[in-house]
Amino acid sequence: MSKRIKLFLVTLLGLALVVGVVGCTGTEEKTTFNEIKEEGKLVVGCSADYKPFEYPNEEGEIVGFDVELMEAVGEELGLEVEFKDTAFDGLIPSLKSKKFDVIVSAMTITDKRAEAVDFSEPYFNAGQVIAVKEGSTDIQGPEDLAGKVVGVQLGTTGDLEASEMEDIKQVKRYEKITQAFIELRNGRIDAVVNDLPVTAAYIMDNPDVEIIGKPFTEENYGIAMRPKDDELEQKINETIEKLRENGTYDEIYNKWFK
Ligand code: ARG
């Protein structure tokens, strides 16, 4: 091979390397967050049956605290936010099969769930309360649920708590918590175990139900993501922190809880 041709080939090889390297850094890695950015849209799974966190208004649009919080997150990140309604006990499987990017559904951070998903930093504090039909006096606290029929939403922490209590006569699991409340008001079940803010909101609309005592669990809600989506998790945590600092979180909180 002549010297000239050799030089030419070496130069060509060098050029190819440079192009290759530049090319690689130029195209972003295929992470969920990069895909979301490319689409310009964050898809959120929720069980839209949980006023005031996520529920349909009269026009059938999903509204609530979680919805506005995620819309504010989307705005900060320059993303449109789309909500997909899914039964609560189907949320984690649907997240895993990529039907959406995150779950925001008043979902309590639990050790068991954290085996399957990663949670953001806590964004809301709540606890379980017992609700009974107004005027019933035989249930004064969790101990009195012995021998009673208790309604819960399937797959929730209320379901877990009631299922762990000894001597409960029966735990009735409903797809939506509103169904449990209707059964309570019709006298078909004795109590409902559910998150305080949601039970309190239900009672505002239906004063024939009342809360017994104080919350008997301490729970924190988190935004759930697939375990590998570290960049997304970091962005979401940073953004929620920012919304807390700049007053947006409080604004949304006051709108739904004051
Ligand atoms: N915080 C409870 C849990 O994580 C209840 C959540 C129910 N959420 C809903 N959108 N229905 O189990």
Coordinates of C-alpha atoms and ligand atoms in Angstrom, one line a residue:
M1 CA 0.0 0.0 0.0
S2 CA 1.4 3.4 -0.8
K3 CA 2.1 5.9 2.0
R4 CA -0.5 8.2 0.6
I5 CA -3.3 5.6 0.7
K6 CA -2.3 4.6 4.2
L7 CA -2.4 8.2 5.4
F8 CA -5.8 8.5 3.7
L9 CA -7.1 5.4 5.4
V10 CA -5.8 6.4 8.8
T11 CA -7.4 9.9 8.4
L12 CA -10.7 8.3 7.4
L13 CA -10.6 6.0 10.5
G14 CA -9.9 9.0 12.7
L15 CA -12.7 10.9 11.2
A16 CA -15.1 7.9 11.7
L17 CA -14.1 7.8 15.3
V18 CA -14.7 11.5 15.9
V19 CA -18.1 11.3 14.1
G20 CA -19.0 8.2 16.1
V21 CA -18.2 9.8 19.5
V22 CA -19.9 13.1 18.7
G23 CA -22.9 11.2 17.3
C24 CA -23.2 9.2 20.5
T25 CA -23.2 12.2 22.8
G26 CA -25.6 14.0 20.4
T27 CA -28.3 11.4 20.7
E28 CA -29.7 11.1 24.3
E29 CA -29.9 7.9 26.1
K30 CA -33.3 6.2 25.9
T31 CA -34.5 6.8 29.5
T32 CA -38.2 7.3 30.4
F33 CA -37.5 10.9 31.2
N34 CA -36.0 11.5 27.7
E35 CA -38.9 9.8 26.1
I36 CA -41.3 12.0 28.1
K37 CA -39.5 15.1 27.1
E38 CA -39.5 14.0 23.4
E39 CA -43.3 13.4 23.6
G40 CA -43.8 16.6 25.6
K41 CA -46.3 14.7 27.8
L42 CA -46.3 13.0 31.2
V43 CA -48.9 10.3 31.5
V44 CA -50.3 9.8 35.0
G45 CA -52.3 6.8 36.2
C46 CA -54.9 7.4 38.9
S47 CA -58.0 5.8 40.3
A48 CA -60.4 8.8 39.8
D49 CA -62.7 7.9 42.6
Y50 CA -61.1 9.7 45.5
K51 CA -62.4 13.2 46.2
P52 CA -60.7 15.6 46.8
F53 CA -57.5 14.0 45.4
E54 CA -58.8 12.7 42.0
Y55 CA -62.4 12.5 40.9
P56 CA -64.6 13.4 38.0
N57 CA -66.3 16.8 38.2
E58 CA -69.8 17.5 36.7
E59 CA -68.3 17.8 33.2
G60 CA -66.6 14.4 33.7
E61 CA -63.1 15.9 33.8
I62 CA -60.7 14.4 36.4
V63 CA -60.0 17.2 39.0
G64 CA -58.5 17.4 42.5
F65 CA -55.5 18.1 44.6
D66 CA -53.3 15.4 43.0
V67 CA -54.4 16.6 39.6
E68 CA -53.4 20.2 40.2
L69 CA -50.2 19.2 41.9
M70 CA -49.2 17.2 38.8
E71 CA -50.3 19.9 36.5
A72 CA -48.0 22.3 38.3
V73 CA -45.2 19.8 38.1
G74 CA -45.9 19.5 34.3
E75 CA -45.8 23.2 33.9
E76 CA -42.4 23.5 35.7
L77 CA -41.0 20.8 33.4
G78 CA -42.6 22.1 30.3
L79 CA -44.8 19.0 29.9
E80 CA -48.4 18.4 29.2
V81 CA -50.0 16.1 31.7
E82 CA -52.5 13.4 30.8
F83 CA -54.5 11.4 33.3
K84 CA -55.5 7.7 32.8
D85 CA -58.2 6.4 35.1
T86 CA -57.5 2.8 36.3
A87 CA -59.0 0.8 39.2
F88 CA -56.8 1.3 42.3
D89 CA -55.6 -2.3 42.6
G90 CA -54.6 -2.3 38.9
L91 CA -52.4 0.8 39.1
I92 CA -49.1 -0.8 40.0
P93 CA -49.5 -3.6 37.4
S94 CA -50.4 -1.0 34.7
L95 CA -47.4 1.2 35.7
K96 CA -45.2 -1.9 35.3
S97 CA -46.6 -2.6 31.8
K98 CA -45.9 1.1 30.9
K99 CA -49.5 2.2 30.5
F100 CA -48.4 5.4 32.2
D101 CA -45.2 7.0 33.5
V102 CA -46.2 7.6 37.1
I103 CA -49.0 6.9 39.6
V104 CA -50.5 9.8 41.5
S105 CA -53.5 8.5 43.4
A106 CA -53.3 9.4 47.1
M107 CA -51.1 6.3 47.2
T108 CA -49.5 5.6 50.6
I109 CA -45.8 4.7 50.6
T110 CA -45.6 1.2 52.1
D111 CA -42.7 -1.2 52.3
K112 CA -44.6 -3.8 50.4
R113 CA -45.3 -1.4 47.5
A114 CA -41.8 -0.2 47.6
E115 CA -40.7 -3.7 46.5
A116 CA -42.4 -3.1 43.2
V117 CA -42.1 0.6 42.6
D118 CA -40.0 3.6 43.7
F119 CA -41.7 6.4 45.5
S120 CA -41.0 10.1 45.3
E121 CA -40.5 12.0 48.6
P122 CA -43.8 12.1 50.6
Y123 CA -46.1 14.9 49.3
F124 CA -49.1 14.5 51.7
N125 CA -49.7 13.1 55.2
A126 CA -52.8 11.2 56.1
G127 CA -54.1 8.3 58.2
Q128 CA -57.0 5.8 58.4
V129 CA -60.2 6.6 60.2
I130 CA -63.3 4.7 61.0
A131 CA -66.6 6.0 59.7
V132 CA -70.0 4.9 60.9
K133 CA -73.6 5.8 60.2
E134 CA -74.5 8.9 62.1
G135 CA -75.9 8.1 65.6
S136 CA -74.5 4.5 65.9
T137 CA -72.7 4.2 69.2
D138 CA -71.3 0.8 69.5
I139 CA -68.0 1.5 67.6
Q140 CA -65.7 3.9 69.5
G141 CA -62.3 2.7 68.2
P142 CA -60.5 0.0 66.2
E143 CA -61.0 -2.6 69.0
D144 CA -64.8 -2.3 68.6
L145 CA -64.6 -3.5 65.0
A146 CA -64.5 -7.0 66.4
G147 CA -67.6 -8.9 65.2
K148 CA -68.4 -6.2 62.7
V149 CA -68.7 -6.0 58.9
V150 CA -66.2 -3.4 57.6
G151 CA -66.1 -1.9 54.2
V152 CA -62.8 -0.8 52.4
Q153 CA -61.6 0.0 48.9
L154 CA -59.9 -3.1 47.4
G155 CA -56.1 -3.1 47.6
T156 CA -55.8 0.0 49.7
T157 CA -54.1 0.5 53.1
G158 CA -57.6 0.5 54.6
D159 CA -58.0 -3.0 53.2
L160 CA -54.7 -4.0 54.7
E161 CA -55.4 -2.6 58.1
A162 CA -58.9 -4.1 58.3
S163 CA -57.7 -7.4 57.0
E164 CA -55.0 -7.5 59.8
M165 CA -57.5 -6.9 62.6
E166 CA -58.4 -9.9 64.6
D167 CA -62.0 -10.9 65.2
I168 CA -63.5 -8.7 62.4
K169 CA -66.6 -10.6 61.2
Q170 CA -66.0 -9.7 57.6
V171 CA -64.0 -7.3 55.4
K172 CA -66.0 -6.2 52.4
R173 CA -63.9 -5.0 49.6
Y174 CA -65.3 -2.5 47.0
E175 CA -63.8 -1.3 43.8
K176 CA -64.6 2.3 44.8
I177 CA -64.8 3.7 48.3
T178 CA -68.0 5.5 47.5
Q179 CA -69.7 2.1 47.1
A180 CA -68.6 1.2 50.7
F181 CA -70.2 4.5 52.0
I182 CA -73.4 3.8 50.2
E183 CA -73.5 0.3 51.8
L184 CA -72.8 1.9 55.2
R185 CA -75.7 4.4 54.8
N186 CA -78.0 1.6 53.7
G187 CA -77.1 -0.3 56.9
R188 CA -75.5 -3.2 55.1
I189 CA -72.1 -2.8 56.7
D190 CA -71.2 -1.4 60.1
A191 CA -68.1 0.7 59.4
V192 CA -65.8 2.0 56.7
V193 CA -62.0 2.2 57.1
N194 CA -60.5 4.8 54.8
D195 CA -58.1 7.8 54.5
L196 CA -59.2 10.7 56.7
P197 CA -59.2 13.5 54.1
V198 CA -61.4 11.5 51.7
T199 CA -63.8 10.4 54.4
A200 CA -64.1 14.0 55.6
A201 CA -64.8 15.2 52.1
Y202 CA -67.5 12.5 51.7
I203 CA -69.1 13.6 54.9
M204 CA -69.3 17.2 53.7
D205 CA -71.6 16.0 50.9
N206 CA -73.3 13.3 53.0
P207 CA -73.7 14.4 56.7
D208 CA -75.5 11.1 57.6
V209 CA -72.0 9.6 58.1
E210 CA -69.6 10.4 60.9
I211 CA -66.0 9.8 61.9
I212 CA -65.1 8.0 65.1
G213 CA -62.0 9.3 66.9
K214 CA -58.7 10.2 65.5
P215 CA -56.7 8.5 62.7
F216 CA -55.2 5.3 63.9
T217 CA -52.4 5.1 61.3
E218 CA -49.8 7.5 60.0
E219 CA -49.3 7.4 56.3
N220 CA -47.6 9.4 53.6
Y221 CA -48.5 9.6 50.0
G222 CA -45.9 9.3 47.3
I223 CA -45.7 9.4 43.5
A224 CA -44.9 6.0 42.2
M225 CA -42.5 5.2 39.4
R226 CA -40.8 2.2 37.8
P227 CA -37.7 1.5 39.8
K228 CA -35.3 2.2 36.9
D229 CA -36.6 5.7 36.3
D230 CA -34.1 7.5 38.5
E231 CA -33.8 10.6 36.4
L232 CA -37.6 11.0 36.4
E233 CA -37.7 10.5 40.1
Q234 CA -35.0 13.1 40.6
K235 CA -36.9 15.7 38.4
I236 CA -40.1 15.0 40.2
N237 CA -38.6 15.4 43.7
E238 CA -36.8 18.6 42.7
T239 CA -40.0 20.0 41.2
I240 CA -42.2 19.2 44.2
E241 CA -39.5 20.8 46.4
K242 CA -39.6 23.9 44.3
L243 CA -43.4 24.0 44.4
R244 CA -43.2 23.9 48.2
E245 CA -40.7 26.7 48.3
N246 CA -42.4 29.0 45.8
G247 CA -45.9 28.7 47.5
T248 CA -47.6 26.8 44.7
Y249 CA -48.0 23.7 46.9
D250 CA -49.7 25.7 49.6
E251 CA -52.0 27.5 47.1
I252 CA -53.2 24.1 45.8
Y253 CA -53.5 22.7 49.3
N254 CA -55.5 25.7 50.5
K255 CA -57.8 25.4 47.5
W256 CA -58.7 21.8 48.3
F257 CA -58.4 21.5 52.1
K258 CA -59.4 24.8 53.6
Ligands
ARG1 N1 -53.9 5.9 50.7 C1 -54.6 4.7 50.5 C2 -53.7 3.7 49.9 O1 -52.6 4.0 49.4 C3 -55.9 4.8 49.6 C4 -55.6 5.3 48.3 C5 -56.8 5.2 47.3 N2 -56.6 6.1 46.2 C6 -57.6 6.2 45.2 N3 -57.3 7.1 44.3 N4 -58.7 5.5 45.3 O2 -53.9 2.5 49.8

